[in-house]
Coordinates of C-alpha atoms and ligand atoms in Angstrom, one line a residue:
M26 CA 135.9 92.0 117.6
S27 CA 136.1 88.3 116.8
E28 CA 135.8 87.1 120.4
A29 CA 134.1 88.7 123.3
K30 CA 137.3 88.9 125.4
N31 CA 136.0 91.9 127.4
K32 CA 132.4 91.2 127.9
P33 CA 130.8 94.1 129.9
A34 CA 129.9 93.2 133.5
T35 CA 126.5 94.8 132.9
P36 CA 124.9 94.5 129.4
M37 CA 124.4 97.8 127.6
F38 CA 120.7 96.9 127.0
K39 CA 118.5 94.9 129.2
R40 CA 116.2 93.7 126.4
L41 CA 116.7 93.8 122.7
A42 CA 113.6 93.2 120.5
L43 CA 114.4 92.0 117.0
I44 CA 111.4 92.6 114.6
G45 CA 112.2 90.0 112.0
I46 CA 114.5 87.1 112.7
G47 CA 116.1 86.2 109.4
L48 CA 119.7 86.4 108.3
I49 CA 120.4 89.8 109.7
G50 CA 118.2 89.5 112.9
S51 CA 119.7 86.1 113.8
S52 CA 123.3 87.4 113.1
I53 CA 122.6 90.3 115.4
S54 CA 121.4 87.9 118.1
H55 CA 124.6 85.7 117.7
A56 CA 126.9 88.7 117.6
A57 CA 125.2 90.5 120.5
R58 CA 125.4 87.4 122.7
R59 CA 129.1 86.9 121.8
A60 CA 129.8 90.5 122.9
G61 CA 127.6 90.2 126.0
V62 CA 126.0 93.6 125.3
V63 CA 122.3 92.6 125.8
G64 CA 120.5 90.9 128.6
D65 CA 117.5 89.3 127.1
I66 CA 116.6 89.0 123.4
V67 CA 113.1 88.6 122.1
G68 CA 111.8 88.5 118.6
C69 CA 108.9 88.9 116.3
S70 CA 108.1 87.0 113.0
P71 CA 104.9 86.4 111.2
S72 CA 105.5 82.7 110.4
A73 CA 105.2 80.1 113.2
A74 CA 108.0 78.2 111.6
T75 CA 110.5 81.1 112.0
R76 CA 109.3 81.7 115.6
E77 CA 109.8 78.1 116.5
A78 CA 113.2 78.0 114.9
A79 CA 114.3 81.2 116.6
V80 CA 113.5 79.8 120.0
R81 CA 114.9 76.4 119.2
L82 CA 118.2 77.9 118.1
G83 CA 118.4 80.1 121.2
L84 CA 118.3 83.3 119.1
V85 CA 115.5 84.7 121.3
S86 CA 114.0 83.8 124.6
Q87 CA 110.5 84.4 123.3
A88 CA 109.1 84.9 119.8
F89 CA 105.9 86.8 119.1
A90 CA 103.6 87.1 116.1
D91 CA 102.7 90.7 117.0
P92 CA 105.5 93.3 117.2
V93 CA 103.6 95.1 119.9
D94 CA 104.2 92.2 122.3
A95 CA 107.9 92.1 121.3
V96 CA 108.7 95.7 122.1
K97 CA 107.3 95.5 125.7
D98 CA 110.1 96.5 128.1
A99 CA 112.7 96.6 125.3
D100 CA 115.3 99.4 125.5
L101 CA 116.6 98.6 122.1
V102 CA 114.3 97.7 119.2
I103 CA 115.8 96.8 115.7
L104 CA 113.6 96.3 112.7
C105 CA 115.2 93.5 110.7
S106 CA 112.4 92.7 108.3
P107 CA 112.1 93.7 104.6
V108 CA 112.0 97.5 104.1
G109 CA 108.5 97.4 102.7
T110 CA 107.1 96.3 106.1
Y111 CA 108.6 99.1 108.1
E112 CA 105.9 101.7 108.0
K113 CA 103.1 99.3 109.2
I114 CA 105.3 97.9 112.0
A115 CA 106.3 101.4 113.1
A116 CA 102.7 102.5 113.2
A117 CA 101.8 99.5 115.3
I118 CA 104.7 99.6 117.8
G119 CA 104.9 103.5 118.1
P120 CA 102.4 103.9 121.0
H121 CA 103.9 100.9 122.9
L122 CA 107.6 101.8 122.9
E123 CA 109.3 102.3 126.2
P124 CA 110.2 105.9 127.1
G125 CA 114.0 106.3 126.5
A126 CA 114.2 103.3 124.2
I127 CA 116.4 103.3 121.1
V128 CA 114.7 102.2 117.8
S129 CA 116.8 101.4 114.8
D130 CA 116.6 99.3 111.6
V131 CA 118.9 97.4 109.3
G132 CA 117.3 98.3 106.0
S133 CA 119.4 98.4 102.8
V134 CA 117.7 101.7 101.9
K135 CA 117.6 104.6 104.2
A136 CA 115.7 107.7 103.0
A137 CA 112.3 106.0 102.8
P138 CA 112.6 104.1 106.1
V139 CA 113.7 107.2 107.9
R140 CA 110.6 109.0 106.7
E141 CA 108.2 106.1 107.3
I142 CA 109.5 104.9 110.7
G143 CA 110.3 108.4 112.0
Q144 CA 106.8 109.7 111.8
H145 CA 105.5 107.0 114.2
I146 CA 108.2 107.5 116.9
P147 CA 106.9 109.2 120.0
E148 CA 108.6 112.0 121.9
G149 CA 111.2 110.5 124.3
V150 CA 112.0 107.5 122.1
H151 CA 115.2 107.8 120.1
F152 CA 115.1 106.7 116.4
I153 CA 118.4 106.3 114.6
A154 CA 118.3 104.4 111.3
G155 CA 121.2 102.0 110.3
H156 CA 122.4 99.6 107.7
P157 CA 125.0 97.0 108.4
V158 CA 126.8 96.6 105.0
A159 CA 127.2 92.9 105.5
G160 CA 125.2 89.9 104.3
T161 CA 125.0 86.7 102.3
E162 CA 122.6 85.3 99.8
Q163 CA 121.1 83.1 102.5
S164 CA 117.8 83.9 104.3
G165 CA 116.0 82.9 107.5
P166 CA 116.9 82.3 111.2
E167 CA 119.3 79.4 110.5
A168 CA 121.4 81.5 108.1
G169 CA 122.8 83.9 110.7
F170 CA 126.3 83.7 112.3
A171 CA 128.2 85.8 114.9
E172 CA 131.0 86.8 112.6
L173 CA 128.9 88.4 109.9
F174 CA 129.6 92.0 110.9
D175 CA 133.3 91.5 111.8
G176 CA 135.3 94.2 110.1
R177 CA 132.3 95.3 108.0
W178 CA 130.9 98.8 107.9
C179 CA 127.6 99.7 109.6
I180 CA 126.2 103.0 108.3
L181 CA 124.1 105.1 110.7
T182 CA 122.1 108.0 109.4
P183 CA 121.2 110.2 112.4
D184 CA 119.7 113.6 111.7
D185 CA 120.8 116.8 113.5
T186 CA 118.3 116.4 116.3
A187 CA 119.4 112.8 117.2
D188 CA 120.1 112.4 120.9
K189 CA 123.9 112.3 121.3
T190 CA 123.8 109.7 124.2
A191 CA 121.5 107.4 122.3
L192 CA 123.7 107.7 119.2
A193 CA 126.9 107.0 121.1
K194 CA 125.2 103.9 122.6
L195 CA 124.2 102.6 119.2
V196 CA 127.7 103.2 117.8
T197 CA 129.2 101.2 120.8
F198 CA 126.6 98.5 120.2
W199 CA 127.6 98.0 116.6
E200 CA 131.3 98.2 117.4
A201 CA 130.8 95.5 120.0
L202 CA 129.2 93.3 117.3
G203 CA 132.4 93.7 115.2
S204 CA 131.4 96.5 112.9
R205 CA 133.1 99.7 112.0
V206 CA 130.7 102.6 112.1
E207 CA 130.3 105.5 109.6
M208 CA 127.7 108.3 109.6
M209 CA 126.1 109.8 106.6
S210 CA 122.8 111.3 105.4
P211 CA 120.1 108.9 104.3
Q212 CA 120.2 110.4 100.8
H213 CA 123.9 110.0 100.5
H214 CA 123.7 106.4 101.8
D215 CA 121.1 105.6 99.1
L216 CA 123.3 107.0 96.3
V217 CA 126.4 105.1 97.5
L218 CA 124.6 101.8 98.0
A219 CA 122.8 102.2 94.6
I220 CA 126.1 101.7 92.9
T221 CA 127.9 99.5 95.3
S222 CA 125.1 97.1 96.0
H223 CA 121.7 97.7 94.4
V224 CA 122.7 98.0 90.7
P225 CA 125.1 95.1 91.0
H226 CA 122.3 92.9 92.3
L227 CA 120.0 94.1 89.5
I228 CA 122.7 93.3 86.9
A229 CA 123.1 89.8 88.5
Y230 CA 119.4 89.1 88.4
N231 CA 119.3 90.3 84.8
I232 CA 122.2 88.3 83.5
V233 CA 121.1 85.1 85.2
N234 CA 117.7 85.4 83.6
T235 CA 119.2 86.4 80.2
A236 CA 121.2 83.2 80.2
A237 CA 118.3 81.2 81.3
H238 CA 116.2 82.4 78.4
L239 CA 118.8 81.8 75.7
E240 CA 117.7 79.6 72.8
R241 CA 121.0 78.7 71.3
V242 CA 122.8 77.8 74.5
T243 CA 121.2 75.1 76.6
D244 CA 120.5 75.4 80.4
S245 CA 122.8 72.4 81.0
E246 CA 125.7 74.2 79.1
V247 CA 125.1 77.4 81.2
I248 CA 125.4 75.3 84.4
K249 CA 128.3 73.2 83.2
F250 CA 130.5 76.1 82.1
S251 CA 129.4 78.5 84.8
A252 CA 132.9 78.8 86.3
G253 CA 133.7 81.2 83.4
G254 CA 132.2 84.0 85.5
F255 CA 128.5 83.4 85.4
R256 CA 128.6 81.4 88.7
D257 CA 129.6 84.5 90.7
F258 CA 126.5 86.3 89.4
T259 CA 124.3 83.4 90.4
R260 CA 125.4 83.7 94.0
I261 CA 124.3 87.3 94.1
A262 CA 121.1 86.5 92.2
A263 CA 120.2 83.9 94.8
S264 CA 119.4 86.7 97.3
D265 CA 116.0 87.0 98.8
P266 CA 113.5 88.2 96.2
V267 CA 111.2 90.1 98.7
M268 CA 114.1 92.0 100.2
W269 CA 115.4 93.0 96.8
R270 CA 111.9 93.9 95.5
D271 CA 111.6 96.3 98.4
V272 CA 115.1 97.8 97.9
F273 CA 114.3 98.8 94.3
L274 CA 110.8 100.1 95.1
N275 CA 112.3 102.2 97.9
N276 CA 115.5 103.5 96.2
K277 CA 114.0 104.3 92.8
E278 CA 115.7 107.6 92.1
A279 CA 119.3 106.7 93.0
V280 CA 119.1 103.3 91.3
L281 CA 117.7 104.9 88.1
E282 CA 120.4 107.6 88.2
M283 CA 123.2 105.0 88.6
L284 CA 121.6 102.7 86.0
G285 CA 121.7 105.6 83.5
R286 CA 125.4 106.0 84.1
F287 CA 126.0 102.3 83.9
S288 CA 124.1 102.1 80.6
E289 CA 126.2 104.9 79.1
D290 CA 129.4 103.2 80.1
L291 CA 128.2 99.9 78.7
V292 CA 127.3 101.5 75.4
A293 CA 130.9 102.9 75.3
L294 CA 132.3 99.4 75.8
Q295 CA 129.9 98.1 73.1
R296 CA 131.2 100.7 70.7
A297 CA 134.8 99.8 71.6
I298 CA 134.2 96.1 70.8
R299 CA 132.3 97.0 67.6
F300 CA 135.1 99.3 66.3
G301 CA 138.0 97.1 67.6
D302 CA 139.2 99.8 70.1
G303 CA 141.6 97.5 72.1
D304 CA 143.2 100.5 73.9
M305 CA 139.9 101.6 75.3
L306 CA 139.0 98.0 76.4
E307 CA 142.4 97.4 78.0
K308 CA 142.3 100.8 79.9
T309 CA 138.8 100.1 81.2
F310 CA 139.8 96.6 82.4
T311 CA 143.0 97.9 84.0
D312 CA 141.1 100.6 85.9
A313 CA 138.5 98.1 87.1
R314 CA 141.3 95.8 88.3
S315 CA 142.7 98.5 90.5
V316 CA 139.3 98.9 92.2
R317 CA 139.4 95.2 93.2
R318 CA 142.9 95.7 94.7
G319 CA 141.6 98.7 96.7
I320 CA 138.8 96.5 98.1
I321 CA 141.3 93.9 99.2
Q322 CA 143.6 96.6 100.8
A323 CA 140.6 97.9 102.7
S324 CA 140.0 94.3 104.1
Q325 CA 136.6 94.1 102.5
D326 CA 137.5 90.8 100.8
T327 CA 140.3 88.3 100.7
P328 CA 142.9 88.1 97.9
Q329 CA 142.4 84.3 97.4
P330 CA 141.4 83.3 94.0
D331 CA 137.8 82.3 93.5
F332 CA 136.7 85.2 95.7
G333 CA 138.0 83.5 98.8
R334 CA 135.1 81.1 98.6
H335 CA 136.9 78.0 99.7
G336 CA 136.7 77.4 103.4
T337 CA 135.1 80.7 104.3
K338 CA 131.5 81.8 104.6
E339 CA 130.9 84.1 101.6
R340 CA 129.7 87.5 102.7
S341 CA 128.3 90.2 100.5
S342 CA 125.8 92.9 101.1
Ligands
NAP30 P1 115.4 87.3 105.7 O1 116.5 86.4 106.1 O2 114.5 87.0 104.6 O3 114.5 87.6 107.0 C1 113.4 88.5 107.0 C2 112.7 88.4 108.3 O4 111.7 89.4 108.4 C3 112.0 87.0 108.5 O5 112.2 86.6 109.9 C4 110.6 87.3 108.2 O6 109.7 86.5 108.9 C5 110.5 88.7 108.8 N1 109.3 89.5 108.4 C6 108.8 89.6 107.2 N2 107.7 90.4 107.3 C7 107.6 90.8 108.5 C8 106.7 91.6 109.2 N3 105.6 92.2 108.6 N4 106.9 91.8 110.6 C9 107.9 91.3 111.2 N5 108.8 90.5 110.6 C10 108.6 90.2 109.3 O7 116.0 88.8 105.4 P2 117.4 89.5 105.8 O8 118.4 89.2 104.8 O9 117.6 89.2 107.2 O10 117.0 91.0 105.6 C11 116.3 91.8 106.6 C12 116.6 93.2 106.4 O11 118.0 93.4 106.4 C13 116.1 93.9 105.1 O12 115.5 95.1 105.4 C14 117.3 94.1 104.3 O13 117.2 95.2 103.4 C15 118.4 94.2 105.3 N6 119.7 93.8 105.0 C16 119.9 92.6 104.3 C17 121.2 92.3 104.0 C18 121.5 91.0 103.2 O14 122.5 90.8 102.6 N7 120.6 90.0 103.3 C19 122.3 93.0 104.3 C20 122.1 94.2 105.1 C21 120.8 94.6 105.4 P3 109.1 85.1 108.4 O15 110.3 84.2 108.3 O16 108.2 84.7 109.5 O17 108.4 85.4 107.1

């Protein structure tokens, strides 16, 4: 949904509380206002600077330092802070949640948050975890934009006991924000995202630091000739360090399993180069190229050269 042509006469939720108003929280605010699905939006952020910016930018009508104040009268609460903050926030807000409210999150990891938030949700409040698979390397309340979720997947991980009406409402909410919604178990989510997002970020962080620490190539050469491929890794490696620290601390098993597979495949390529096995190299590169074509066919990126970077906001996850 790129425009809210059919804004509902009555918003789906009277008050949305965003716990964390960075890239994702602010994008939810923009997209929810565009769709007209919420009445009021309030927020919570520890730093006064973020609270001030969120009110100034019109992302929230009020910004609180304490999440307990933010969830008062909220019928939808979304945790949009780093995954490592979830348990403490959930413990604090649990006793103050409105009966019938829906609580969700946007964490890039799902099994740990489902456990950590779920234990603090009282009877009569509906907790359904989620992850919009959309993002950029930018952070903070000024980084958000209404189109971030357009055409992107939002994964929800309800368990068998999830309230059907609450689940349907959350699906409608994310669709109104422009997303396509898919359901899976938290464990499967973590495995899929380990290879599609977490390991690629780790590789990007690692290659950028490897280049930075080289002795026989100067830093200025690395920057000057970065268009050779390195530059695309630096964009991913510019992502928020706290967010990514928490992702790896909370998705340890799946990331280690995928890293094991990755390392084996890398060694196979290393051997092919060492022994001059051109057929193996060419086949590997051809297979990889077809994956890129599949992503474009699924509308998850544009076919323009340079990763469609010119004239569009770069989106990743
Ligand atoms: P961000 O731009 O760095 O924003 C994080 C926000 O959380 C800031 O407003 C920060 O407040 C707030 N915060 C930190 N500790 C908090 C606490 N204890 N209580 C309440 N708020 C707190 O990060 P982001 O990119 O929006 O990521 C937020 C979440 O979205 C993460 O869980 C991440 O895994 C998930 N996610 C990110 C992406 C992505 O590409 N970035 C994509 C999908 C999902 P201050 O500014 O006051 O410090």
